[in-house]
């Protein structure tokens, strides 16, 4: 079985945690800050962090166009939390100058679950990921308000005030979650993504 090389966009956010989770899930995990480093990977994770800062740094490090091109060419990408915002075609409550990679036909609402103090944890069942519900950690998380016909909804919040909200989606080679699987020690979603990258290679 081949070991896929998966990068973590290392401009801002919880890069180290994703690198550790990917390595634990069987990938050769590497930080990616420059176009040449992007050229060397089979897949990419866009981590949680601050989406407006990430957007600015993508321009400063000249990463926007290279990532756009790789997404268009079919490279698998997984975005968690801020990464989900960066992959959304439309962002509500974002800054006017904020631009992502717009790979997934969906509308997300930034900070939909509230501020940092409103962070919470909840069980979420993910389609295609076996076992018990995922222990999902939401930190200033977005949720998905609309999905296009090509988008598969993989998970929703099952209880509480946000019950029914979409928090995990997939569109072909692109995967996104509102929550942070890299913070829980549960590697199932990272294994799911590693398998996606391996199948695409």
mmCIF file of C-alpha atoms in Angstrom:
data_model
loop_
_atom_site.group_PDB
_atom_site.id
_atom_site.type_symbol
_atom_site.label_atom_id
_atom_site.label_comp_id
_atom_site.label_asym_id
_atom_site.label_seq_id
_atom_site.Cartn_x
_atom_site.Cartn_y
_atom_site.Cartn_z
ATOM 1 C CA UNK A 1 0.000 0.000 0.000
ATOM 2 C CA UNK A 2 1.471 3.336 -1.031
ATOM 3 C CA UNK A 3 2.059 6.081 1.525
ATOM 4 C CA UNK A 4 0.419 9.270 0.247
ATOM 5 C CA UNK A 5 2.233 12.554 0.778
ATOM 6 C CA UNK A 6 -0.215 14.998 2.367
ATOM 7 C CA UNK A 7 0.546 18.606 3.123
ATOM 8 C CA UNK A 8 -0.954 20.877 5.764
ATOM 9 C CA UNK A 9 -1.276 24.491 4.661
ATOM 10 C CA UNK A 10 1.061 26.013 7.248
ATOM 11 C CA UNK A 11 0.157 29.696 6.994
ATOM 12 C CA UNK A 12 -1.753 29.906 10.284
ATOM 13 C CA UNK A 13 -3.774 27.685 12.617
ATOM 14 C CA UNK A 14 -3.453 24.238 14.200
ATOM 15 C CA UNK A 15 -0.913 22.893 11.717
ATOM 16 C CA UNK A 16 1.084 20.711 14.134
ATOM 17 C CA UNK A 17 -2.005 18.832 15.323
ATOM 18 C CA UNK A 18 -3.049 17.952 11.756
ATOM 19 C CA UNK A 19 0.489 16.836 10.881
ATOM 20 C CA UNK A 20 0.490 14.473 13.874
ATOM 21 C CA UNK A 21 -2.987 13.101 13.048
ATOM 22 C CA UNK A 22 -2.094 12.531 9.386
ATOM 23 C CA UNK A 23 1.114 10.737 10.336
ATOM 24 C CA UNK A 24 -0.884 8.575 12.742
ATOM 25 C CA UNK A 25 -3.331 7.802 9.925
ATOM 26 C CA UNK A 26 -0.569 6.499 7.652
ATOM 27 C CA UNK A 27 0.414 9.523 5.568
ATOM 28 C CA UNK A 28 3.765 11.182 4.933
ATOM 29 C CA UNK A 29 2.689 14.540 6.399
ATOM 30 C CA UNK A 30 4.496 17.788 5.561
ATOM 31 C CA UNK A 31 3.937 21.502 6.212
ATOM 32 C CA UNK A 32 3.255 23.498 3.031
ATOM 33 C CA UNK A 33 3.975 27.234 2.827
ATOM 34 C CA UNK A 34 5.347 27.689 -0.671
ATOM 35 C CA UNK A 35 4.208 26.670 -4.191
ATOM 36 C CA UNK A 36 7.207 24.312 -4.586
ATOM 37 C CA UNK A 37 6.170 22.466 -1.411
ATOM 38 C CA UNK A 38 2.595 22.204 -2.724
ATOM 39 C CA UNK A 39 3.909 20.632 -5.934
ATOM 40 C CA UNK A 40 5.358 17.763 -3.880
ATOM 41 C CA UNK A 41 2.134 16.611 -2.175
ATOM 42 C CA UNK A 42 -0.757 14.349 -3.249
ATOM 43 C CA UNK A 43 -3.348 16.015 -0.997
ATOM 44 C CA UNK A 44 -3.740 19.039 1.273
ATOM 45 C CA UNK A 45 -5.338 19.862 4.619
ATOM 46 C CA UNK A 46 -6.453 23.430 5.334
ATOM 47 C CA UNK A 47 -6.468 23.619 9.140
ATOM 48 C CA UNK A 48 -8.617 25.434 11.646
ATOM 49 C CA UNK A 49 -7.502 28.918 12.621
ATOM 50 C CA UNK A 50 -8.577 32.394 11.542
ATOM 51 C CA UNK A 51 -10.003 32.416 8.021
ATOM 52 C CA UNK A 52 -9.449 36.150 7.362
ATOM 53 C CA UNK A 53 -5.778 35.900 8.412
ATOM 54 C CA UNK A 54 -5.357 32.743 6.342
ATOM 55 C CA UNK A 55 -6.851 34.511 3.328
ATOM 56 C CA UNK A 56 -4.356 37.386 3.610
ATOM 57 C CA UNK A 57 -1.393 35.053 4.133
ATOM 58 C CA UNK A 58 -2.387 32.968 1.085
ATOM 59 C CA UNK A 59 -1.787 36.108 -0.976
ATOM 60 C CA UNK A 60 1.413 37.118 0.833
ATOM 61 C CA UNK A 61 2.938 33.640 0.383
ATOM 62 C CA UNK A 62 1.656 33.497 -3.239
ATOM 63 C CA UNK A 63 -0.294 30.312 -2.500
ATOM 64 C CA UNK A 64 -3.765 31.268 -3.736
ATOM 65 C CA UNK A 65 -3.375 30.544 -7.439
ATOM 66 C CA UNK A 66 -1.327 27.345 -6.957
ATOM 67 C CA UNK A 67 -3.920 25.911 -4.544
ATOM 68 C CA UNK A 68 -6.770 26.938 -6.878
ATOM 69 C CA UNK A 69 -5.034 25.157 -9.762
ATOM 70 C CA UNK A 70 -4.402 21.978 -7.778
ATOM 71 C CA UNK A 71 -8.045 21.889 -6.611
ATOM 72 C CA UNK A 72 -9.198 22.333 -10.223
ATOM 73 C CA UNK A 73 -6.896 19.499 -11.316
ATOM 74 C CA UNK A 74 -8.453 17.095 -8.785
ATOM 75 C CA UNK A 75 -6.110 17.174 -5.792
ATOM 76 C CA UNK A 76 -7.986 16.014 -2.661
ATOM 77 C CA UNK A 77 -8.317 18.749 -0.025
ATOM 78 C CA UNK A 78 -9.758 18.576 3.483
ATOM 79 C CA UNK A 79 -10.703 21.753 5.362
ATOM 80 C CA UNK A 80 -11.555 21.815 9.084
ATOM 81 C CA UNK A 81 -13.324 24.813 10.683
ATOM 82 C CA UNK A 82 -11.554 27.808 9.085
ATOM 83 C CA UNK A 83 -10.533 25.374 6.335
ATOM 84 C CA UNK A 84 -14.225 24.739 5.646
ATOM 85 C CA UNK A 85 -14.709 28.512 5.243
ATOM 86 C CA UNK A 86 -11.727 28.653 2.875
ATOM 87 C CA UNK A 87 -13.283 25.917 0.694
ATOM 88 C CA UNK A 88 -16.786 27.464 0.565
ATOM 89 C CA UNK A 89 -18.171 29.044 -2.580
ATOM 90 C CA UNK A 90 -20.010 31.631 -0.467
ATOM 91 C CA UNK A 91 -19.290 32.930 3.046
ATOM 92 C CA UNK A 92 -21.822 34.819 5.171
ATOM 93 C CA UNK A 93 -20.589 37.224 7.886
ATOM 94 C CA UNK A 94 -17.073 37.235 6.427
ATOM 95 C CA UNK A 95 -15.000 40.350 5.751
ATOM 96 C CA UNK A 96 -15.608 41.981 2.347
ATOM 97 C CA UNK A 97 -11.957 41.444 1.318
ATOM 98 C CA UNK A 98 -11.910 37.808 2.444
ATOM 99 C CA UNK A 99 -11.313 35.302 -0.361
ATOM 100 C CA UNK A 100 -11.043 31.551 -0.099
ATOM 101 C CA UNK A 101 -10.441 28.773 -2.620
ATOM 102 C CA UNK A 102 -14.178 28.283 -3.355
ATOM 103 C CA UNK A 103 -13.975 24.593 -4.232
ATOM 104 C CA UNK A 104 -17.246 23.379 -2.656
ATOM 105 C CA UNK A 105 -20.650 24.586 -3.854
ATOM 106 C CA UNK A 106 -21.947 25.593 -0.428
ATOM 107 C CA UNK A 107 -22.792 28.624 1.663
ATOM 108 C CA UNK A 108 -21.263 28.710 5.150
ATOM 109 C CA UNK A 109 -21.908 31.131 7.986
ATOM 110 C CA UNK A 110 -18.718 32.217 9.715
ATOM 111 C CA UNK A 111 -18.691 31.923 13.556
ATOM 112 C CA UNK A 112 -22.257 30.565 13.294
ATOM 113 C CA UNK A 113 -22.107 28.761 16.631
ATOM 114 C CA UNK A 114 -20.994 31.914 18.438
ATOM 115 C CA UNK A 115 -17.813 33.295 19.937
ATOM 116 C CA UNK A 116 -14.913 31.457 21.595
ATOM 117 C CA UNK A 117 -16.868 31.250 24.879
ATOM 118 C CA UNK A 118 -19.656 29.416 23.030
ATOM 119 C CA UNK A 119 -17.342 26.585 21.977
ATOM 120 C CA UNK A 120 -18.846 23.179 22.655
ATOM 121 C CA UNK A 121 -18.541 19.448 22.013
ATOM 122 C CA UNK A 122 -21.236 17.185 20.569
ATOM 123 C CA UNK A 123 -21.590 13.717 19.021
ATOM 124 C CA UNK A 124 -21.819 13.717 15.218
ATOM 125 C CA UNK A 125 -22.366 10.664 13.013
ATOM 126 C CA UNK A 126 -20.332 10.848 9.804
ATOM 127 C CA UNK A 127 -21.540 8.967 6.720
ATOM 128 C CA UNK A 128 -18.796 6.676 5.455
ATOM 129 C CA UNK A 129 -16.916 6.653 8.772
ATOM 130 C CA UNK A 130 -17.840 3.561 10.772
ATOM 131 C CA UNK A 131 -18.061 3.142 14.524
ATOM 132 C CA UNK A 132 -19.613 5.276 17.213
ATOM 133 C CA UNK A 133 -20.568 8.923 16.619
ATOM 134 C CA UNK A 134 -17.651 11.319 16.316
ATOM 135 C CA UNK A 135 -16.834 13.348 19.426
ATOM 136 C CA UNK A 136 -16.788 16.701 17.631
ATOM 137 C CA UNK A 137 -15.114 19.819 19.044
ATOM 138 C CA UNK A 138 -16.591 23.120 17.782
ATOM 139 C CA UNK A 139 -14.537 26.306 18.360
ATOM 140 C CA UNK A 140 -15.990 29.513 16.837
ATOM 141 C CA UNK A 141 -17.182 27.132 14.174
ATOM 142 C CA UNK A 142 -19.064 27.752 10.931
ATOM 143 C CA UNK A 143 -22.076 25.781 9.807
ATOM 144 C CA UNK A 144 -23.362 25.096 6.301
ATOM 145 C CA UNK A 145 -26.564 26.915 5.329
ATOM 146 C CA UNK A 146 -26.847 25.716 1.716
ATOM 147 C CA UNK A 147 -25.345 22.963 -0.415
ATOM 148 C CA UNK A 148 -25.389 22.528 -4.180
ATOM 149 C CA UNK A 149 -26.622 19.408 -5.980
ATOM 150 C CA UNK A 150 -23.099 17.946 -6.213
ATOM 151 C CA UNK A 151 -22.454 18.203 -2.458
ATOM 152 C CA UNK A 152 -22.985 15.184 -0.194
ATOM 153 C CA UNK A 153 -23.956 15.990 3.405
ATOM 154 C CA UNK A 154 -21.910 13.666 5.645
ATOM 155 C CA UNK A 155 -22.856 14.907 9.110
ATOM 156 C CA UNK A 156 -25.253 17.071 11.107
ATOM 157 C CA UNK A 157 -25.481 18.130 14.741
ATOM 158 C CA UNK A 158 -27.955 15.688 16.315
ATOM 159 C CA UNK A 159 -29.028 17.501 19.500
ATOM 160 C CA UNK A 160 -29.136 20.854 21.277
ATOM 161 C CA UNK A 161 -30.007 24.293 19.896
ATOM 162 C CA UNK A 162 -28.069 23.655 16.660
ATOM 163 C CA UNK A 163 -29.699 20.256 15.951
ATOM 164 C CA UNK A 164 -29.941 19.591 12.223
ATOM 165 C CA UNK A 165 -27.176 22.007 11.225
ATOM 166 C CA UNK A 166 -24.842 20.623 8.550
ATOM 167 C CA UNK A 167 -21.273 20.273 9.858
ATOM 168 C CA UNK A 168 -19.588 17.820 7.438
ATOM 169 C CA UNK A 169 -19.723 17.706 3.629
ATOM 170 C CA UNK A 170 -17.975 16.216 0.632
ATOM 171 C CA UNK A 171 -17.937 17.261 -3.006
ATOM 172 C CA UNK A 172 -15.920 14.767 -5.033
ATOM 173 C CA UNK A 173 -12.284 15.113 -3.953
ATOM 174 C CA UNK A 174 -13.043 17.895 -1.450
ATOM 175 C CA UNK A 175 -13.978 17.269 2.204
ATOM 176 C CA UNK A 176 -14.875 19.784 4.919
ATOM 177 C CA UNK A 177 -15.968 19.739 8.572
ATOM 178 C CA UNK A 178 -17.001 22.530 10.951
ATOM 179 C CA UNK A 179 -15.242 20.786 13.810
ATOM 180 C CA UNK A 180 -11.662 19.878 14.753
ATOM 181 C CA UNK A 181 -10.956 16.116 14.585
ATOM 182 C CA UNK A 182 -7.242 16.823 15.025
ATOM 183 C CA UNK A 183 -7.886 17.847 18.658
ATOM 184 C CA UNK A 184 -9.565 14.627 19.810
ATOM 185 C CA UNK A 185 -7.107 11.789 19.153
ATOM 186 C CA UNK A 186 -9.784 10.072 17.003
ATOM 187 C CA UNK A 187 -8.046 9.421 13.675
ATOM 188 C CA UNK A 188 -11.033 8.082 11.733
ATOM 189 C CA UNK A 189 -11.644 11.238 9.688
ATOM 190 C CA UNK A 190 -7.955 11.593 8.898
ATOM 191 C CA UNK A 191 -7.870 7.925 7.810
ATOM 192 C CA UNK A 192 -10.927 8.612 5.636
ATOM 193 C CA UNK A 193 -9.068 11.507 3.994
ATOM 194 C CA UNK A 194 -5.832 9.518 3.625
ATOM 195 C CA UNK A 195 -7.837 6.807 1.808
ATOM 196 C CA UNK A 196 -9.375 9.496 -0.414
ATOM 197 C CA UNK A 197 -5.904 10.768 -1.338
ATOM 198 C CA UNK A 198 -4.589 7.242 -1.892
ATOM 199 C CA UNK A 199 -7.508 6.445 -4.232
ATOM 200 C CA UNK A 200 -6.911 9.648 -6.222
ATOM 201 C CA UNK A 201 -3.142 9.175 -6.581
#
